[in-house]
Backbone as a ProteinNet text record, in pm:
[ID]
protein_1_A
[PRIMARY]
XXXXXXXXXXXXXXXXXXXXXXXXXXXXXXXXXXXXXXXXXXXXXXXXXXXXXXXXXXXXXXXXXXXXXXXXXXXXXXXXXXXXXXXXXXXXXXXXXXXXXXXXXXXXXXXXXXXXXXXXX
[TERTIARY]
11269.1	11359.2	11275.9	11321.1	11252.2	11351	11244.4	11338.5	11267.4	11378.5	11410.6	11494.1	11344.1	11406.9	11422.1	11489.1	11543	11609.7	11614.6	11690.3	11606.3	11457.9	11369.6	11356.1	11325.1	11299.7	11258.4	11229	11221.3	11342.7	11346.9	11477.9	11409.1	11481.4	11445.5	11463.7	11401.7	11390	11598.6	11608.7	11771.9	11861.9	11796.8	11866.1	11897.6	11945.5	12013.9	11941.9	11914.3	11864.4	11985.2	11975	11997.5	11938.3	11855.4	11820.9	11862	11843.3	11887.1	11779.6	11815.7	11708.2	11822.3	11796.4	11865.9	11770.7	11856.1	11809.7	11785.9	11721.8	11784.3	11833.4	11844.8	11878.2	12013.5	12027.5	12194.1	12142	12010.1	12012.6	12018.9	12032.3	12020.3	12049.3	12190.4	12250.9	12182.9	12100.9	12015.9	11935.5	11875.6	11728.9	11797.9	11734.5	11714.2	11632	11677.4	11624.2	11586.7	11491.9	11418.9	11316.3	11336.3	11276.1	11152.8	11024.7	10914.9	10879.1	10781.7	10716.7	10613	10501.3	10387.1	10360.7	10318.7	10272.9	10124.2	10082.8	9956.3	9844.8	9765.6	9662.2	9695.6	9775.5	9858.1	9917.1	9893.2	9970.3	10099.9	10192.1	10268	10354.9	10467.3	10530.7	10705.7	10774.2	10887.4	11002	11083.9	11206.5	11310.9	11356.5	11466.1	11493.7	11596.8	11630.9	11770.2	11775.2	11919.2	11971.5	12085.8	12055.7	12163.2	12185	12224.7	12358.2	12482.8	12629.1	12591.2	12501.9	12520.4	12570.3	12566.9	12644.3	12514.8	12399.4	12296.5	12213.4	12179.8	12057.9	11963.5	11839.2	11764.7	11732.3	11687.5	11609.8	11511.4	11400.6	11273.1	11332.6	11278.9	11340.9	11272	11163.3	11160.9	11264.8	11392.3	11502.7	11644.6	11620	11767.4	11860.8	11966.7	12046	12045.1	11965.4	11977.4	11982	11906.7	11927.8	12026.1	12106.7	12167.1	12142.7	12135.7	12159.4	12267.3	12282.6	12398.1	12356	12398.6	12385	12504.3	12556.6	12649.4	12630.1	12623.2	12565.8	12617.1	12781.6	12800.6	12755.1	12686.8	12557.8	12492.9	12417	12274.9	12178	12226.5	12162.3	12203.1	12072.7	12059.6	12053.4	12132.2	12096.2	12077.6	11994.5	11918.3	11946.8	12075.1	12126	12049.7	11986.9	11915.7	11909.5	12018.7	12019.3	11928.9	11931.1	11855.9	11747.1	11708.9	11513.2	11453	11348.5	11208.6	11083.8	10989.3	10864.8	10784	10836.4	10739.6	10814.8	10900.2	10986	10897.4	10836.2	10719.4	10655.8	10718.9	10596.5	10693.4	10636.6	10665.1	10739.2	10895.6	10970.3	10980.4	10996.8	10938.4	11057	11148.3	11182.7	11174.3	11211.4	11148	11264.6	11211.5	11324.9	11242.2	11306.9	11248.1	11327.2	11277.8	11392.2	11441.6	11292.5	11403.7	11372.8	11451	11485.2	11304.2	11311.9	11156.3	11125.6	11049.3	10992.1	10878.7	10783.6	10642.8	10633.2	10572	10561.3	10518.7	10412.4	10347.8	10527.2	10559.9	10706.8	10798.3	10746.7	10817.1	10793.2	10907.8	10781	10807.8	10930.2	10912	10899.5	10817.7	10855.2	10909.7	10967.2	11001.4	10894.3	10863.2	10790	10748.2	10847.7	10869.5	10907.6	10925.5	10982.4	10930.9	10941.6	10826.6	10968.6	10956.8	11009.1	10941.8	11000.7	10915.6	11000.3	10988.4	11095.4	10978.4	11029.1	10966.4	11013.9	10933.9	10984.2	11007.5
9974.7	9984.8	9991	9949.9	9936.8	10032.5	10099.3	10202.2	10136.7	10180.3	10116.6	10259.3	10365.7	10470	10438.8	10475.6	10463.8	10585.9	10572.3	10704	10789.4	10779.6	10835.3	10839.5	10997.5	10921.8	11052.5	11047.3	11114.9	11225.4	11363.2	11448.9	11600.5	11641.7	11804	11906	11990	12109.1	12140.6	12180.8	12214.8	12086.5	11988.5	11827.6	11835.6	11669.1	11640.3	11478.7	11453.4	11348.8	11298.8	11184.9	11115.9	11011.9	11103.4	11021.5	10905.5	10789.1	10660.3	10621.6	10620.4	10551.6	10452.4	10320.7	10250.4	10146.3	10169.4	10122.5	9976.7	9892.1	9766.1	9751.9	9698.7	9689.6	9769.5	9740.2	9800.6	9888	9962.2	10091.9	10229.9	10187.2	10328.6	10470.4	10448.9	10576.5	10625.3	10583.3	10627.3	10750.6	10705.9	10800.5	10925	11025	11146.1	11107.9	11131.5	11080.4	11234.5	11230.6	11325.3	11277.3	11392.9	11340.8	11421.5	11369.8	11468.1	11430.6	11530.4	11498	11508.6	11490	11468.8	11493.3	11576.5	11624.6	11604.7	11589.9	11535.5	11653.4	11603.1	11663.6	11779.8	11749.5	11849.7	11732.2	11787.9	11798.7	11716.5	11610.5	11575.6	11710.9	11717.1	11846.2	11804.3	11904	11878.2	11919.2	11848.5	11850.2	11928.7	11831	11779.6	11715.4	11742.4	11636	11681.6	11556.7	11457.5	11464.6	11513.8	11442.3	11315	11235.8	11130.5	11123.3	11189.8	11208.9	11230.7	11334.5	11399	11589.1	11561.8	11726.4	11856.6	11767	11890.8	11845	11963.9	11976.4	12096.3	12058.9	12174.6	12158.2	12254	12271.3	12296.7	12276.5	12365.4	12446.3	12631.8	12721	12694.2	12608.4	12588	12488.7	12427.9	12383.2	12369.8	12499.4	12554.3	12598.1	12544.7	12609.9	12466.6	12391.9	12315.3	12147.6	12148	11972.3	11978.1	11837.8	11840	11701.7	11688.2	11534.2	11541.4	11415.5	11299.1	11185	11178.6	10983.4	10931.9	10809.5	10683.1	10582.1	10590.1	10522	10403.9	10380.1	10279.5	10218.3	10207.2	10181.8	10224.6	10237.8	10255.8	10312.1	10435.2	10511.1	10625.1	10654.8	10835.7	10901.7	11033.8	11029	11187.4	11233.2	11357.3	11373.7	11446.3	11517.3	11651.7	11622.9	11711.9	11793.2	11905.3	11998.5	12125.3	12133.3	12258.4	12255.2	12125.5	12056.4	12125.3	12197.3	12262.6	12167.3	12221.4	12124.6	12141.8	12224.6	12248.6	12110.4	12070	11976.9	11828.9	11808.1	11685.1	11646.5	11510.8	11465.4	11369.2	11261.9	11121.7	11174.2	11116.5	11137	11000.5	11098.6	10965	10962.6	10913.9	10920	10809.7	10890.5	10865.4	10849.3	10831	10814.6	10822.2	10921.7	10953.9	10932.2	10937.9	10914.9	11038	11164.2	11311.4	11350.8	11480	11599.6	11676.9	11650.4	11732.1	11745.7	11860.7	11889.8	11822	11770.8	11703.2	11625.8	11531.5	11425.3	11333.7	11386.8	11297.1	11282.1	11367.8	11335	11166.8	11112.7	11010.2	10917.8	10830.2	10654.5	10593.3	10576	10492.5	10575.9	10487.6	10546.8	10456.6	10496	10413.1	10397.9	10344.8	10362.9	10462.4	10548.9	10645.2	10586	10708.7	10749.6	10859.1	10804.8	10920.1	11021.6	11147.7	11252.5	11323	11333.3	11391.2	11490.1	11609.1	11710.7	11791.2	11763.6	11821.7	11980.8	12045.6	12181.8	12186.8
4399.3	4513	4640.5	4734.3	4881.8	4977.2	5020	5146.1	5245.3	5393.1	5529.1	5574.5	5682.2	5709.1	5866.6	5938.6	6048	6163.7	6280.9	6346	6413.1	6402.6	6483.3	6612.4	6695.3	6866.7	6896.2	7060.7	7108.7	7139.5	7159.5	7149.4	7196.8	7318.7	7356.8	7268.9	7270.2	7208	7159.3	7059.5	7050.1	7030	7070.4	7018.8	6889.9	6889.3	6735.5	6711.9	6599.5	6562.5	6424.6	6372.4	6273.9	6211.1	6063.8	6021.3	5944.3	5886.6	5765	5690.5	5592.3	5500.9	5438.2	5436.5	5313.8	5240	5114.5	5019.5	4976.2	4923.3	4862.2	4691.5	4633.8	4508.5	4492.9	4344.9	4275.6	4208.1	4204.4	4124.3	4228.6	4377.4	4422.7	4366.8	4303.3	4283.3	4133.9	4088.8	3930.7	4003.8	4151.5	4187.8	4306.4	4243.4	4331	4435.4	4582.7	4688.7	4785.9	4805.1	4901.2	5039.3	5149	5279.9	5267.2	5295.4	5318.1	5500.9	5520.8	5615.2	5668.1	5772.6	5776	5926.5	5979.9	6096.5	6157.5	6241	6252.1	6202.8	6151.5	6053.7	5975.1	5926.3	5773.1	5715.7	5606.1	5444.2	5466.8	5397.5	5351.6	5298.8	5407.8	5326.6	5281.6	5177.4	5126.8	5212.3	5249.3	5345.8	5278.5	5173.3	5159.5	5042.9	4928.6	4839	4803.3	4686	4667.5	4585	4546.2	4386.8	4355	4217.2	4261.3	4260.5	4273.1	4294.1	4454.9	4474.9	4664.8	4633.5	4473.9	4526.1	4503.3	4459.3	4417.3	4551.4	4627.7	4738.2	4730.3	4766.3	4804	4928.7	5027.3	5163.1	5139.2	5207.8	5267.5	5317.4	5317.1	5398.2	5550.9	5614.5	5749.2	5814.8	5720.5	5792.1	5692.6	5609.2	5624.3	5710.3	5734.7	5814.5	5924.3	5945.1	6036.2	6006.8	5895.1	5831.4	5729	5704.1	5657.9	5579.6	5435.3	5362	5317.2	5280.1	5257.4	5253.5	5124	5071.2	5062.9	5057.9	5059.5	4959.4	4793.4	4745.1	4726.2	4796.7	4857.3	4933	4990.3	5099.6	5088.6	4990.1	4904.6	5070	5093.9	5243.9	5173.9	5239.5	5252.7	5370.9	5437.3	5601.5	5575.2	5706.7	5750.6	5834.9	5877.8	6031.8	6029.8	6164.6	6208	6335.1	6370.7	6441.8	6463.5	6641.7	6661.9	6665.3	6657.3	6664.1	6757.2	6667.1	6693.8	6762	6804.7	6820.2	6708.7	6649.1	6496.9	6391.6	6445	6350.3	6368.3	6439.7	6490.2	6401.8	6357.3	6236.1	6229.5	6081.9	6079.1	5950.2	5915.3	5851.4	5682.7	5630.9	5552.8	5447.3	5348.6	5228.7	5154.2	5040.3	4907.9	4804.6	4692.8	4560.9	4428.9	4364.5	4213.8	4134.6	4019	3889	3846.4	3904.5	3848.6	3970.4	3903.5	4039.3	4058.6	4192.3	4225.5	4344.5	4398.9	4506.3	4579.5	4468.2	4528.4	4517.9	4632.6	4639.6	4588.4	4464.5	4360.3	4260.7	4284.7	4176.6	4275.7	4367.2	4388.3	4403.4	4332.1	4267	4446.3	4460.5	4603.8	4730.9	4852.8	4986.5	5086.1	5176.3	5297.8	5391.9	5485.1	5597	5696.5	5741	5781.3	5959.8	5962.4	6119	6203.9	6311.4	6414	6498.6	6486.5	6529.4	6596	6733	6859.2	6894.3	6884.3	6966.6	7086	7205.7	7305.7	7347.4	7382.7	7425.1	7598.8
[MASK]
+++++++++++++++++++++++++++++++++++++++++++++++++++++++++++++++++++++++++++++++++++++++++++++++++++++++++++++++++++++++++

């Protein structure tokens, strides 16, 4: 499967962003889909995941309460509403798709490209 993530920008401190990732192919809805992210000189870290109905989620506790997923596997997209943006939230947004349910990133066969997230203070 090929991801195409989208929705990135610039956004003030307390903004709202929306993320997209969509998919190609007719297997979207088989893979658990998760967002990581990547901040400049750190670690690839865990956002966010999916599971493949939409009704199982986990958070990172640094954006519980404020991101939100949702997939469309009618439109093989996954999206990341993201309220209340921090400057700690700054990094390149990336998702992914696994065949199981998992936190790390070695657990995911595909990635998208990613997306650059700028929250200014």
């Amino acid at each position: 499967v090929q991801l195409q993530a989208s929705g990135g920008g610039l956004v003030q401190a307390g903004g709202s962003l929306r993320l997209s990732c969509a998919a190609s192919g007719r297997t979207f809805s088989r893979y658990v889909m998760g967002w990581f992210r990547q901040a400049p000189g750190k670690e690839r870290e865990f956002v966010v995941v999916i599971g493949r109905s939409g009704s199982s989620t986990t958070y990172a506790d640094s954006v519980k309460g404020r991101f939100t997923i949702s997939r469309d596997n009618a439109k093989n997209t996954v999206y990341l509403q993201m309220n209340d943006l921090k400057p700690e939230d700054t990094a390149v947004y990336y998702c992914a798709a696994a065949s199981r349910w998992g936190l790390g990133s070695d657990e995911y066969d595909y990635w998208g490209q990613g997306t650059q997230v700028t929250v200014s203070s």
